CSV table of C-alpha atoms in Angstrom, one decimal:
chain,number,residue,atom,x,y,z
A,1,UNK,CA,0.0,0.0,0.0
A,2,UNK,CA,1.4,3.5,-1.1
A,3,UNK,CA,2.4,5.8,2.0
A,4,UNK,CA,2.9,2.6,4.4
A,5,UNK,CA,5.8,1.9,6.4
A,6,UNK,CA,6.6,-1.7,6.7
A,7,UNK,CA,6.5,-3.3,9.9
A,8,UNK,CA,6.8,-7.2,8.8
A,9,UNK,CA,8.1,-9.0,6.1
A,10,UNK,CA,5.8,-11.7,4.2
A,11,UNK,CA,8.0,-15.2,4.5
A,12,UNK,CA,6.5,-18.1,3.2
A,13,UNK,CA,3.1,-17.0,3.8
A,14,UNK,CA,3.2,-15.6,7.0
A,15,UNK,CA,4.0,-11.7,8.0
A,16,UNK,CA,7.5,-11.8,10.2
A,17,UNK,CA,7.2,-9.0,12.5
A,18,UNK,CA,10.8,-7.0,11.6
A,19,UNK,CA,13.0,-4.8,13.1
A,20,UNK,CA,12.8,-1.0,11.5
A,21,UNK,CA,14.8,1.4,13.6
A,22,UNK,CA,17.8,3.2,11.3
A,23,UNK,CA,20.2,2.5,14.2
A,24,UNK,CA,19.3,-1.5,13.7
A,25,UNK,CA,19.9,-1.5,9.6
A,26,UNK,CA,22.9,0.7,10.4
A,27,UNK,CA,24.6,-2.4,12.5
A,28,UNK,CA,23.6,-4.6,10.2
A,29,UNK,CA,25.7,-2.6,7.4
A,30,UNK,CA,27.8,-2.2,9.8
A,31,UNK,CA,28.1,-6.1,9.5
A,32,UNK,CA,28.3,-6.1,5.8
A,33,UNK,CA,31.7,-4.2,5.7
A,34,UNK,CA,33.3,-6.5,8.8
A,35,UNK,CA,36.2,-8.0,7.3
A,36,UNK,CA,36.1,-10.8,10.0
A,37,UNK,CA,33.1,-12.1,9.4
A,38,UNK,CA,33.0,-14.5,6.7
A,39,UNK,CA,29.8,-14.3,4.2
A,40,UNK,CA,27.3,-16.8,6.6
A,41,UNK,CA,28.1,-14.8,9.0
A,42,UNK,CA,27.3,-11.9,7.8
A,43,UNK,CA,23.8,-13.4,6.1
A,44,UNK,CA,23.1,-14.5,9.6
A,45,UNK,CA,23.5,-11.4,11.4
A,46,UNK,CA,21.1,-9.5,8.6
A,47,UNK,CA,18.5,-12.3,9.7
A,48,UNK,CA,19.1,-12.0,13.5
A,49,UNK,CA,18.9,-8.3,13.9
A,50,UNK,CA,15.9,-8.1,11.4
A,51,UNK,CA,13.9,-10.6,12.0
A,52,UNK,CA,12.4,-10.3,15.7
A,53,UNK,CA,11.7,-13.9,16.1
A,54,UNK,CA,14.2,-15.2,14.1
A,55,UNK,CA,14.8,-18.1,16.5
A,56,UNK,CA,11.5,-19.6,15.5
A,57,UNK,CA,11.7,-19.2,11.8
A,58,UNK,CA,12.2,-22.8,9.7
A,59,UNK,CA,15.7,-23.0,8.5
A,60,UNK,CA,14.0,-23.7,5.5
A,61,UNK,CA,13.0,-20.3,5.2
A,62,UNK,CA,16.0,-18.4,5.4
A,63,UNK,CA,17.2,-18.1,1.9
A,64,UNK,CA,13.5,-16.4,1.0
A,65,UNK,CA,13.6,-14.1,4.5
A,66,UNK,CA,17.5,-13.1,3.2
A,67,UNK,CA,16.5,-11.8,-0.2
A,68,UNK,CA,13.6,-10.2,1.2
A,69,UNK,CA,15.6,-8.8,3.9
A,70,UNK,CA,17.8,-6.9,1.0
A,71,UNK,CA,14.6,-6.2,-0.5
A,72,UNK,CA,13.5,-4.1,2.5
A,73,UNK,CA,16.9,-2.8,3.3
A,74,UNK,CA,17.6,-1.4,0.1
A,75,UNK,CA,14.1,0.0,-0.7
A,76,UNK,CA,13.4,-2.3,-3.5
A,77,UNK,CA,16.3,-1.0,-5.8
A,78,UNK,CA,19.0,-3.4,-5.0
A,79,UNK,CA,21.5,-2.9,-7.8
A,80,UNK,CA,22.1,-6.4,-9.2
A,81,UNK,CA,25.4,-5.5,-10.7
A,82,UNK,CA,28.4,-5.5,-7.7
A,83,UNK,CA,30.9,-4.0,-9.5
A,84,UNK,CA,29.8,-0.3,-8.6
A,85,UNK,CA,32.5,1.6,-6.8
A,86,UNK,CA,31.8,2.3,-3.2
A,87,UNK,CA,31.6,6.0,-2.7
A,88,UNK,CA,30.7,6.2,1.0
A,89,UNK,CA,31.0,4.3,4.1
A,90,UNK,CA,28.5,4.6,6.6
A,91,UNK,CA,30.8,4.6,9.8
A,92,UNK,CA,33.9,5.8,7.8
A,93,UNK,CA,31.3,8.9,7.3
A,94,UNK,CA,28.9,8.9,9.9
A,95,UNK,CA,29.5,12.5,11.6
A,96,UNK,CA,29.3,14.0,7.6
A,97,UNK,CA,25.5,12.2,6.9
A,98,UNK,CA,24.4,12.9,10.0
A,99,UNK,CA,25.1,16.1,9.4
A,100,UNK,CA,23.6,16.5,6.1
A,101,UNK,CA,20.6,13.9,7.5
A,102,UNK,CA,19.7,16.5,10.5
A,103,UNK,CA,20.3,19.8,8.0
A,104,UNK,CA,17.2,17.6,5.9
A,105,UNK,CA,14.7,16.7,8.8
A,106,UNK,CA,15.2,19.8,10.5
A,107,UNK,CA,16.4,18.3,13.8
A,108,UNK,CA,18.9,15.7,15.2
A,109,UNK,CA,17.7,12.4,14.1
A,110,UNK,CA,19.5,10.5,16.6
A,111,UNK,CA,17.9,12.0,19.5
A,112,UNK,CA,14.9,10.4,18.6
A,113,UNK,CA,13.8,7.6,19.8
A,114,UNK,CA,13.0,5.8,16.5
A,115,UNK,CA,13.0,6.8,13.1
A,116,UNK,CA,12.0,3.9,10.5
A,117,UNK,CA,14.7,2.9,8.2
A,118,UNK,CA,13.0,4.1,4.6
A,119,UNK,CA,12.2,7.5,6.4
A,120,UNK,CA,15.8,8.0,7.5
A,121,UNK,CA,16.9,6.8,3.6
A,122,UNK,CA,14.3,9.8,2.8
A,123,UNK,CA,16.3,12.5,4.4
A,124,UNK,CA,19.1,10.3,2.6
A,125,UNK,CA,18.2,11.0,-0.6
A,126,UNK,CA,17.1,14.2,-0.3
A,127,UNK,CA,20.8,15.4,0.8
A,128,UNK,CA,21.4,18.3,-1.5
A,129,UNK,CA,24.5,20.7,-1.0
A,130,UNK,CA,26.4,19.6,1.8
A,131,UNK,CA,29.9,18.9,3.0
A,132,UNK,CA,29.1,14.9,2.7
A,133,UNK,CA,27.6,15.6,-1.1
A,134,UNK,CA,30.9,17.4,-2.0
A,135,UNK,CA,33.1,14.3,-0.4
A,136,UNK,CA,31.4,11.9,-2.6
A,137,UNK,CA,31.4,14.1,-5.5
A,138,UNK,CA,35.3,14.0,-5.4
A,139,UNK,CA,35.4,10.6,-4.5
A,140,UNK,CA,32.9,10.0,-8.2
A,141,UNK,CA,35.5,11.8,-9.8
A,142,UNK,CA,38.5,10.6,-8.5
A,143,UNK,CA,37.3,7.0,-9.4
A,144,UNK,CA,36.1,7.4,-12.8
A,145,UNK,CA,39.5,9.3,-13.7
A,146,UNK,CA,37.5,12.9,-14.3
A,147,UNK,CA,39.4,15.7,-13.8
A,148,UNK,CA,38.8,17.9,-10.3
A,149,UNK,CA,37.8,21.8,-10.4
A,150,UNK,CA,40.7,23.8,-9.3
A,151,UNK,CA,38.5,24.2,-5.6
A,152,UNK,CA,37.7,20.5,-5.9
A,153,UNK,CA,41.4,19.6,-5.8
A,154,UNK,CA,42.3,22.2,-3.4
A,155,UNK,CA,39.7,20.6,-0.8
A,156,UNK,CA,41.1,17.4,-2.1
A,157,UNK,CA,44.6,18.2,-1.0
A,158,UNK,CA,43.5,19.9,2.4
A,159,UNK,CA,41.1,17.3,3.5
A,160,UNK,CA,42.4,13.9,2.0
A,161,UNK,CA,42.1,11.8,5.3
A,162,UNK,CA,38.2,12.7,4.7
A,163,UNK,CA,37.5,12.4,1.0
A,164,UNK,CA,39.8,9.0,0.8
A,165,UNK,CA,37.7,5.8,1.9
A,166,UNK,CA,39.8,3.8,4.6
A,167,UNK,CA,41.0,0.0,3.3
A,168,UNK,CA,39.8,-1.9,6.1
A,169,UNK,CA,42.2,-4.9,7.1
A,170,UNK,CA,41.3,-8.0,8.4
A,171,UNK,CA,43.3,-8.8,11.8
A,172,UNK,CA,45.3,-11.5,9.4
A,173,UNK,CA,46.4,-9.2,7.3
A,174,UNK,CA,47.1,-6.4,9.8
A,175,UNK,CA,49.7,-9.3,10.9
A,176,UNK,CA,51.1,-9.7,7.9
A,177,UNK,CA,51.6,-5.7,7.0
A,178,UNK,CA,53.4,-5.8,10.5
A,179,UNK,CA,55.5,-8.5,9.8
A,180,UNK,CA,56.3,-7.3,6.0
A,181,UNK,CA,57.2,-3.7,8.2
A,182,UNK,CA,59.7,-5.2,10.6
A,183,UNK,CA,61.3,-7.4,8.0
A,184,UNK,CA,62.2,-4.1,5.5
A,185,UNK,CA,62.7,-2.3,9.0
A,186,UNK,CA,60.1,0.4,8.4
């Protein structure tokens, strides 16, 4: 129904009562971009957090309540391809959107106590001129090899640690940079 804000998800016939809260999807993204987690891991902390009574769902249900889950999380328009670059990271950037997030609703979103996760992506997508809209911008660029404005690459230079996305290391790997560092004596 147009103008309704889902509270359940329909799995194999019956409504599953979900989780909606921004701050829950958040975690669970937060999830997706854990480098220790393997992929079932990940797929199971999706169902957990959405799903409030995951523990009774049939096992046999999960793969249906996992694509539905994306369906819900990403409004309907999951991109099917992967291969899009990643312009933003949601805890890499957080104090930016929230920033641009309150400047659209008008107030802090996070002091209240709920705000349903496709009315938070509302304020998302309606983030016009900000200081989180020019990051991304640069990063668009920067990744499809355009050329910067001359005030584009002198906020580039000055602000770098911002406008570059973090590579985020699993603890293996962390490891082996440090052992790779001592060896060459850096």
């Amino acid at each position: 129904m147009i103008g309704v804000l889902p509270k359940s998800i329909e799995v194999d016939g019956t409504d599953e009562p979900i989780r909606t809260d921004f701050r829950d999807i958040l975690v669970i993204f937060s999830a997706f971009n854990d480098e220790e987690l393997s992929p079932q891991e990940k797929y199971m902390v999706c169902l957990t957090i959405l799903y409030e009574n995951f523990q009774n769902m049939n096992e046999d249900n999960y793969e249906e309540a996992y694509a539905k889950a994306i369906d819900f999380l990403t409004l309907g328009m999951e991109d099917k391809k992967n291969d899009t670059p990643k312009l933003m990271d949601w805890e890499q950037d957080e104090a930016l959107v929230f920033s641009a997030i309150n400047k659209v609703a008008g107030m802090e979103v996070r002091a209240l106590e709920y705000v349903h996760w496709w009315t938070f992506m509302g304020y998302y997508t309606a983030i016009g001129e900000s200081l989180f809209s020019e990051v991304v911008n640069i990063r668009a660029k920067r990744q499809n090899g355009k050329k910067l404005e001359v005030n584009e690459m002198e906020f580039y230079k000055k602000n770098k640690d911002m406008v570059d996305l973090k590579i985020r290391y699993t603890k293996e790997e962390i490891k082996e940079r440090e052992e790779l560092k001592r060896m060459l004596g850096i």
